[in-house]
mmCIF file of C-alpha atoms in Angstrom:
data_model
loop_
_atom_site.group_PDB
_atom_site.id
_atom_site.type_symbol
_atom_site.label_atom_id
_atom_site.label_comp_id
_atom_site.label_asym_id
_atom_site.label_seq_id
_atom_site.Cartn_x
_atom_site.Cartn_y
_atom_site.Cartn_z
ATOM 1 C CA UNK A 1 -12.577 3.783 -2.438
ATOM 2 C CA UNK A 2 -13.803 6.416 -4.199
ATOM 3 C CA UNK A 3 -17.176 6.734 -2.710
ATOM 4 C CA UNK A 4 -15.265 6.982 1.185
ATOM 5 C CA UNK A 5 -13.846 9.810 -0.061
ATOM 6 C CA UNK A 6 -10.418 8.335 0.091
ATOM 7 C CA UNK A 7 -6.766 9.822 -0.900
ATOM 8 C CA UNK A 8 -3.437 8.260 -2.317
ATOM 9 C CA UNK A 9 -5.341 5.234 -3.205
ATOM 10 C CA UNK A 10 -2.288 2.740 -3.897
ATOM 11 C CA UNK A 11 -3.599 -0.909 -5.704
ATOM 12 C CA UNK A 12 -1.576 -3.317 -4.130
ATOM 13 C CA UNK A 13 -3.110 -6.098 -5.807
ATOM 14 C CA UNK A 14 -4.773 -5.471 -9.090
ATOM 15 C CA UNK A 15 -6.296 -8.808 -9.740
ATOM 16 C CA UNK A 16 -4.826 -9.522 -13.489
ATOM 17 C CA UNK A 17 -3.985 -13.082 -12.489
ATOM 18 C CA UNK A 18 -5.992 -16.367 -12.320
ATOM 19 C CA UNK A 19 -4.851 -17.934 -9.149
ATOM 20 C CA UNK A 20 -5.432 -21.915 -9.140
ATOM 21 C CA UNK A 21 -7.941 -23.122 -6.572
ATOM 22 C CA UNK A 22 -8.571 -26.773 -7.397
ATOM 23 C CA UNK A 23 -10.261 -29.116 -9.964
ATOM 24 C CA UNK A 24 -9.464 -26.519 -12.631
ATOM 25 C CA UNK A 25 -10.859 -23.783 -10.812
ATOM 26 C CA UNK A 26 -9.806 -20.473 -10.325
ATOM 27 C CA UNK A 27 -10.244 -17.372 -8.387
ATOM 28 C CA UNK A 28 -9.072 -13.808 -8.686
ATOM 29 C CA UNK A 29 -7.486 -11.880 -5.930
ATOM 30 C CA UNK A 30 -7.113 -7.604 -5.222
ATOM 31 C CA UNK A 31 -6.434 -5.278 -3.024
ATOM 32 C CA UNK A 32 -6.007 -1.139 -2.303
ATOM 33 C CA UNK A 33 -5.008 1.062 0.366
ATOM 34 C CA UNK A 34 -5.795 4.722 0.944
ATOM 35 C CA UNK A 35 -6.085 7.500 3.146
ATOM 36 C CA UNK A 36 -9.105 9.422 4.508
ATOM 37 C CA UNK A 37 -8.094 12.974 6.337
ATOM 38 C CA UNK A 38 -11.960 13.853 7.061
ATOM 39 C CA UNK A 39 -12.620 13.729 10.938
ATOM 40 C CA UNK A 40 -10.423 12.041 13.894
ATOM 41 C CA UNK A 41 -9.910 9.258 11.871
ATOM 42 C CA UNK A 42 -9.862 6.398 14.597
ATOM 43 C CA UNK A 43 -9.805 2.807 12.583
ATOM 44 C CA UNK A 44 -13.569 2.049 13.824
ATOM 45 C CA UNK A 45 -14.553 5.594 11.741
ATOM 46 C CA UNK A 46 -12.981 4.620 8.830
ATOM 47 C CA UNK A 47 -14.380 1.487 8.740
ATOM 48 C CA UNK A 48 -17.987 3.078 8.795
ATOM 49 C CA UNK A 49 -17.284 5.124 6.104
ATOM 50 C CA UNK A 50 -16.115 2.460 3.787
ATOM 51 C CA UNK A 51 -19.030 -0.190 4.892
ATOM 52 C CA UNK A 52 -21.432 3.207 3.485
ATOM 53 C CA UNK A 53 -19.292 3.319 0.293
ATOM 54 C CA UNK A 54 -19.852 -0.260 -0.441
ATOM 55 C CA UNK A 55 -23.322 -0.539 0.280
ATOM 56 C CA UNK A 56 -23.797 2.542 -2.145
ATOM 57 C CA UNK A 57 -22.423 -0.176 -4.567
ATOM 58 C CA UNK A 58 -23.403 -3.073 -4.089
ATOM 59 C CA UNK A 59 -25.706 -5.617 -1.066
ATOM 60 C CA UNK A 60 -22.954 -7.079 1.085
ATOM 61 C CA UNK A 61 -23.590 -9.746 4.174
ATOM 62 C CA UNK A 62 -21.303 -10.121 6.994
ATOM 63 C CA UNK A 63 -19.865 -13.566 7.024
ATOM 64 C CA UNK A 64 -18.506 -13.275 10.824
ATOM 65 C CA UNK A 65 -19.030 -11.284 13.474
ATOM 66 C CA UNK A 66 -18.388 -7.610 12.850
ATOM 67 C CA UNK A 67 -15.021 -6.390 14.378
ATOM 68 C CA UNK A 68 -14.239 -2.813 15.685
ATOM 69 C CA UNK A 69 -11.645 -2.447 13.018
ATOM 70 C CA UNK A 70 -12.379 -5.436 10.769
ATOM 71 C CA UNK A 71 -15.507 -6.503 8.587
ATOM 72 C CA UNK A 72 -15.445 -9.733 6.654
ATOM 73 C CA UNK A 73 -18.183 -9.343 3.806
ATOM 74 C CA UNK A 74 -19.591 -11.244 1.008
ATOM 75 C CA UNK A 75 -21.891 -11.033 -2.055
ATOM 76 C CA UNK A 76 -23.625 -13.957 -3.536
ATOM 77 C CA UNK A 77 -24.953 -12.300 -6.460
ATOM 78 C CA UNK A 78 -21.295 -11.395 -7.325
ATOM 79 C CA UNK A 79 -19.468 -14.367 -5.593
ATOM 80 C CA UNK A 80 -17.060 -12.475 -4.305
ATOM 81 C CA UNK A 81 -15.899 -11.890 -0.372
ATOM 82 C CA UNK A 82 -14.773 -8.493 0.748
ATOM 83 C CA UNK A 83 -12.524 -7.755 4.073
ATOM 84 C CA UNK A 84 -12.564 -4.124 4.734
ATOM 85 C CA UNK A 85 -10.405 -3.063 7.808
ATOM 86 C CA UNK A 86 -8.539 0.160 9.218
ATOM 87 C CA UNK A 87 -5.080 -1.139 10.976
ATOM 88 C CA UNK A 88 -4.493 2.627 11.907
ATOM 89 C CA UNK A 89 -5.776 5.764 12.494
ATOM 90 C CA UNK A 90 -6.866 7.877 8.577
ATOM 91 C CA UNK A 91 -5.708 4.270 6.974
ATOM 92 C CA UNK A 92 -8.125 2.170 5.130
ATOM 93 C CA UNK A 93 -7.584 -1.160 3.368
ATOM 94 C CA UNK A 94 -9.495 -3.396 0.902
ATOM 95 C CA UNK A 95 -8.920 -7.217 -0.117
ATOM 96 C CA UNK A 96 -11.226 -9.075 -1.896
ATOM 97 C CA UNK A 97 -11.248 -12.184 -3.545
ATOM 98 C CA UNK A 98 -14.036 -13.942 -5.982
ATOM 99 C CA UNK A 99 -15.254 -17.419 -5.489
ATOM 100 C CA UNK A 100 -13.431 -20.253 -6.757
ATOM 101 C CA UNK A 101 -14.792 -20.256 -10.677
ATOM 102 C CA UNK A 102 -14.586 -22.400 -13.492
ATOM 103 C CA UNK A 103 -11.200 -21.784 -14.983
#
């Protein structure tokens, strides 16, 4: 979040739990939300902004079809899967999840 540039960043998931996922696996979850007041701030905008903050991070791969206002991401290398989206206009949002790991 912090390389888009984004405000009132809230954690609404901060990922201190292990989260069962089978055969005595498990995976962590988290998840943010913040603002970003730079420009007209339609959902598609934000989005670009934080799809250049993450690739200033880290390599990402689309696992579906990019959506105006939606990108489903992953990263082998760090086995974890990304969703970045915008539901509204200056609003950004952030889940992630890692891959199921040994427990």
């Amino acid at each position: 979040m912090e390389g888009a540039q984004a405000k009132d960043v809230r954690v609404t998931d901060p990922g201190g739990k292990d989260v069962p996922c089978g055969g005595g696996n498990v995976k962590r979850t988290y998840a943010a939300t913040a603002r970003n007041d730079i420009g007209s701030g339609d959902p598609n905008s934000m989005l670009l902004v934080m799809v250049g903050a993450l690739d200033l991070v880290a390599e990402y791969d689309l696992r579906a079809p990019a959506q105006r206002t939606r990108h489903d991401l992953a990263s082998e290398e760090f086995r974890t899967h990304i969703v970045l989206s915008s539901p509204a206009e200056h609003v950004m949002v952030i889940r992630g999840e890692t891959d199921c790991l040994p427990g």
